[in-house]
């Protein structure tokens, strides 16, 4: 008998034994047993849910209409812990299906200069509004909110984009990343503001970039500093690029009046990637190729490197050909 035939017979035998078990008296007895266990558990659960229990509920605290130019001198509570009592069936509403809304605290008590005050009665009323009629509020902590604050200093900060842009082949940034607003207001102590030079966006990743992207991005929080606004609109001008070549004349800078310089060749071919939308607009006048006379004086070989000193920022991967040129210094007869 082959291995496969033996395995097939074993499976058939196991199948017959399984069917015999489920049609036998033992399986029926097991089903009856589990039924009564489940029934007993149901009665126990119903009885338990009719009893009273105490649980703790957490209410978040939301501070509204706080001026950006104030700083609290101490840490302010971010949540209220309340202990409540009710039947188990009612308490399940809080733990399973009921969303607890924030307790809203506003700074509108101007008669106490420099102090935010939210009384025990106000907290209690806000908690009671969210409790069911049968639920008893036993206690809550903290029982009031009181925190002193002081005026902050102000400093405008330029916003800088922080992120990673991955382009599809043939696409690049077609200009500056635009941020609106480009400057935000920072409020903090004078010492803290002295250390700040810019505000960064949250790290933003763009994958497979093949068109202009515009996103609302949050600013990266700075400890002890209020930024207004807290979000900016970032526009990434992404376009398809193509290649273009231009012949740019070489300029020699710093040549004394009694000298003149001859260059061989006198111009360089610049090949670069340019956005399709600006292909026709790109011209030789937007580039500058230079040589410094001081480099010529120190070079006895008769050749020197050229430098690309000006180009549009939306032009990428410029290459120069040639990268070196030969030169000849001659006396300027007009100054002899």
XYZ file of C-alpha atoms in Angstrom:
336
model
C 0.000 0.000 0.000
C 1.390 3.376 -0.973
C 1.903 6.253 1.455
C -0.903 8.270 -0.169
C -3.400 5.410 0.099
C -2.496 4.888 3.758
C -2.957 8.607 4.457
C -6.353 8.590 2.680
C -7.609 5.681 4.799
C -6.450 7.414 7.999
C -8.415 10.567 7.090
C -11.544 8.527 6.347
C -11.220 6.668 9.663
C -10.829 9.954 11.598
C -13.867 11.392 9.805
C -16.018 8.381 10.827
C -14.894 8.636 14.459
C -15.695 12.360 14.557
C -19.217 11.828 13.149
C -19.826 9.006 15.619
C -18.801 11.267 18.546
C -21.119 14.129 17.555
C -24.034 11.724 17.090
C -23.338 9.930 20.369
C -24.757 10.427 23.885
C -21.534 11.991 25.214
C -21.801 15.004 22.876
C -25.482 15.523 23.771
C -24.624 15.481 27.469
C -21.840 18.013 26.871
C -24.243 20.321 25.027
C -26.758 20.172 27.875
C -24.000 20.920 30.395
C -22.724 23.963 28.490
C -26.287 25.237 28.052
C -26.900 25.259 31.806
C -23.491 26.853 32.437
C -24.358 29.633 29.999
C -27.807 30.056 31.530
C -26.330 30.277 35.035
C -23.819 32.878 33.860
C -26.649 34.930 32.337
C -28.632 34.924 35.617
C -25.503 35.867 37.563
C -24.757 38.728 35.165
C -28.313 40.089 35.365
C -28.225 39.969 39.149
C -24.796 41.637 39.265
C -25.903 44.481 36.999
C -28.745 45.328 39.374
C -26.302 45.978 42.219
C -24.701 49.371 42.811
C -21.036 50.052 42.105
C -18.595 52.924 42.167
C -16.369 53.745 39.212
C -14.030 56.589 38.229
C -14.675 58.719 35.145
C -12.118 60.970 33.463
C -13.330 64.301 32.062
C -10.852 66.156 29.824
C -10.427 69.893 30.451
C -10.454 72.251 27.491
C -9.237 75.820 27.948
C -11.025 78.219 25.590
C -10.414 81.798 24.534
C -7.062 82.013 26.300
C -5.077 84.971 24.926
C -1.899 83.851 23.168
C 0.200 86.390 25.063
C -0.278 84.906 28.548
C 1.780 82.191 30.229
C 0.698 80.203 33.273
C 3.138 80.247 36.165
C 2.258 76.645 37.057
C 0.998 73.543 35.328
C -2.757 73.663 34.775
C -4.989 70.543 35.100
C -5.739 68.722 31.855
C -8.421 66.401 33.277
C -10.911 65.984 36.144
C -11.207 62.596 37.869
C -14.755 61.977 39.171
C -16.063 59.069 41.269
C -19.704 58.162 40.570
C -22.168 55.565 41.865
C -25.041 53.743 40.132
C -26.335 50.322 39.126
C -23.963 48.210 37.085
C -26.297 48.268 34.080
C -26.207 52.101 34.075
C -22.447 52.340 34.600
C -21.928 50.237 31.480
C -23.210 53.250 29.496
C -20.228 55.283 30.673
C -17.592 52.618 30.146
C -18.815 51.205 26.836
C -20.973 53.564 24.847
C -20.996 57.098 26.288
C -18.422 59.712 25.261
C -17.509 62.196 27.972
C -17.280 65.760 26.678
C -14.528 68.152 27.833
C -15.144 70.563 30.681
C -14.676 73.979 29.085
C -12.793 76.635 31.028
C -12.756 80.240 29.817
C -10.601 83.124 30.972
C -13.324 85.709 31.517
C -12.839 86.604 35.170
C -11.073 89.922 34.742
C -11.645 91.193 38.294
C -8.834 88.917 39.510
C -5.890 90.334 37.651
C -3.454 87.647 36.547
C -5.455 84.670 37.894
C -7.568 82.057 36.122
C -10.326 80.819 38.454
C -12.855 78.038 37.837
C -14.880 77.200 40.956
C -15.925 73.886 42.478
C -19.568 74.704 41.708
C -18.794 75.278 38.036
C -16.956 71.968 37.734
C -19.742 70.127 39.570
C -22.410 71.612 37.300
C -20.495 70.649 34.151
C -20.055 67.074 35.380
C -23.704 66.733 36.433
C -24.863 67.804 32.977
C -23.246 64.686 31.515
C -24.456 62.206 34.153
C -27.678 60.237 33.905
C -30.443 61.101 36.354
C -29.865 58.026 38.554
C -26.080 58.505 38.800
C -24.704 60.014 42.004
C -21.582 62.165 41.935
C -19.562 61.191 45.014
C -16.417 63.297 44.611
C -14.063 64.777 42.022
C -10.469 65.997 41.908
C -9.248 68.698 41.546
C -12.175 70.461 43.170
C -11.343 73.812 41.590
C -8.916 75.271 39.065
C -6.894 78.307 40.029
C -3.676 79.300 38.295
C -1.793 82.570 38.098
C -0.479 83.811 34.766
C 1.733 86.571 33.431
C 2.136 88.481 30.216
C 4.352 86.977 27.539
C 6.713 88.746 25.152
C 6.151 88.645 21.394
C 8.469 87.805 18.496
C 7.701 87.129 14.809
C 9.279 83.894 13.538
C 9.772 82.847 9.906
C 8.336 79.399 9.132
C 10.556 76.727 7.599
C 9.288 73.562 5.920
C 10.600 70.323 7.413
C 10.001 67.185 5.376
C 11.058 64.778 2.682
C 9.892 64.950 -0.937
C 10.320 61.899 -3.138
C 9.790 62.590 -6.827
C 8.770 60.343 -9.694
C 11.591 60.212 -12.248
C 11.581 63.374 -14.352
C 9.862 65.591 -11.758
C 11.381 68.196 -9.428
C 10.495 71.319 -7.447
C 9.773 74.117 -9.905
C 10.436 76.952 -7.464
C 10.469 77.934 -3.818
C 8.299 76.073 -1.344
C 5.507 78.515 -0.512
C 4.290 78.803 3.081
C 1.251 80.860 4.064
C 1.613 82.611 6.407
C 5.380 82.689 6.043
C 5.775 84.364 9.469
C 3.968 83.430 12.688
C 3.775 85.111 16.090
C 5.589 83.487 19.011
C 4.658 84.368 22.614
C 6.961 83.327 25.451
C 9.337 84.682 28.059
C 12.096 86.979 26.831
C 14.716 84.322 27.624
C 12.885 81.678 25.590
C 12.352 83.986 22.606
C 16.055 84.866 22.487
C 16.848 81.244 21.589
C 14.314 81.020 18.745
C 15.180 81.852 15.152
C 12.458 79.998 13.222
C 9.348 77.857 13.540
C 9.399 74.424 11.887
C 6.488 72.532 10.418
C 5.792 68.996 11.536
C 7.821 66.521 9.476
C 5.898 66.018 6.239
C 6.581 63.267 3.727
C 5.517 63.377 0.083
C 5.878 60.197 -1.957
C 5.744 59.807 -5.743
C 5.519 63.551 -6.318
C 4.347 64.300 -9.876
C 2.210 67.428 -9.425
C 1.901 70.487 -7.205
C 0.973 69.534 -3.637
C -0.854 71.812 -1.180
C -1.328 70.764 2.438
C -2.335 72.262 5.757
C 0.503 71.373 8.124
C 0.743 71.864 11.892
C 3.716 73.703 13.344
C 6.054 71.747 15.567
C 5.221 72.578 19.224
C 7.855 74.427 21.253
C 7.819 73.933 25.027
C 6.720 77.089 26.843
C 5.909 78.940 23.607
C 2.536 79.817 22.071
C 2.563 79.966 18.269
C -0.186 81.849 16.446
C -1.416 80.412 14.173
C -0.567 76.777 14.898
C -1.015 75.608 11.292
C 0.189 76.879 7.910
C -0.583 76.083 4.282
C 2.393 74.587 2.434
C 2.507 74.550 -1.372
C 5.127 72.372 -3.097
C 5.367 73.403 -6.797
C 6.243 70.073 -8.450
C 6.579 69.917 -12.245
C 7.940 67.682 -14.958
C 11.464 68.663 -16.030
C 13.287 68.454 -19.330
C 16.854 69.146 -20.407
C 18.101 72.344 -22.013
C 21.564 73.537 -23.087
C 22.764 77.144 -23.352
C 26.090 78.764 -24.262
C 27.151 81.202 -21.532
C 30.056 83.670 -22.011
C 32.772 83.594 -19.350
C 33.358 86.717 -17.244
C 36.769 87.273 -15.644
C 36.399 89.359 -12.483
C 38.976 91.532 -10.770
C 41.237 92.076 -13.821
C 43.531 95.119 -13.344
C 43.150 97.883 -15.923
C 46.632 97.284 -17.382
C 45.796 93.658 -18.210
C 43.353 91.928 -20.445
C 42.525 88.233 -20.437
C 41.937 85.997 -23.423
C 40.047 82.739 -22.762
C 39.996 79.620 -24.905
C 37.123 78.882 -25.295
C 35.420 82.107 -24.289
C 32.103 80.473 -23.395
C 30.813 77.379 -21.599
C 27.886 75.124 -22.480
C 25.538 74.730 -19.511
C 23.192 71.732 -19.634
C 20.482 71.678 -16.977
C 17.032 70.391 -16.022
C 14.272 72.970 -16.405
C 10.483 72.842 -15.795
C 8.486 72.328 -18.975
C 6.455 75.462 -18.213
C 9.649 77.596 -18.179
C 11.581 75.959 -20.979
C 11.120 78.818 -23.445
C 11.600 81.525 -20.812
C 15.033 80.269 -19.742
C 17.760 82.409 -21.313
C 21.537 82.941 -21.183
C 21.096 86.198 -19.227
C 19.878 84.228 -16.201
C 23.256 82.504 -15.815
C 26.710 83.727 -14.929
C 29.984 81.847 -15.473
C 33.027 83.499 -13.875
C 36.768 83.213 -13.323
C 38.569 85.153 -10.605
C 41.735 87.000 -11.669
C 43.436 86.035 -8.391
C 43.166 82.391 -9.442
C 44.882 83.204 -12.745
C 47.797 84.883 -10.994
C 48.376 81.840 -8.816
C 48.066 79.379 -11.693
C 51.168 78.746 -13.759
C 49.639 76.019 -15.926
C 47.768 78.382 -18.217
C 44.388 76.844 -17.457
C 41.821 77.335 -14.700
C 38.400 76.153 -13.568
C 35.216 78.049 -14.358
C 32.453 78.627 -11.770
C 28.696 78.832 -12.105
C 27.888 81.814 -9.859
C 24.306 82.557 -10.846
C 21.332 80.524 -12.038
C 17.562 80.449 -11.452
C 16.699 78.500 -8.295
C 14.264 76.302 -10.215
C 17.044 75.013 -12.478
C 18.494 71.683 -11.351
C 21.599 69.560 -11.970
C 23.561 72.051 -14.095
C 26.687 70.634 -15.779
C 29.433 72.698 -17.416
C 31.374 71.813 -20.528
C 34.235 72.435 -20.437
C 34.960 72.761 -16.723
C 38.408 74.233 -17.430
C 39.570 76.789 -19.981
C 42.957 78.033 -21.060
C 43.855 81.677 -20.571
C 46.357 84.199 -21.792
C 47.262 87.406 -19.958
C 48.139 90.383 -22.151
C 49.155 93.936 -21.371
C 46.474 96.469 -22.137
C 48.125 98.924 -24.468
C 45.712 101.687 -23.523
C 47.300 101.789 -20.020
C 51.008 101.617 -20.962
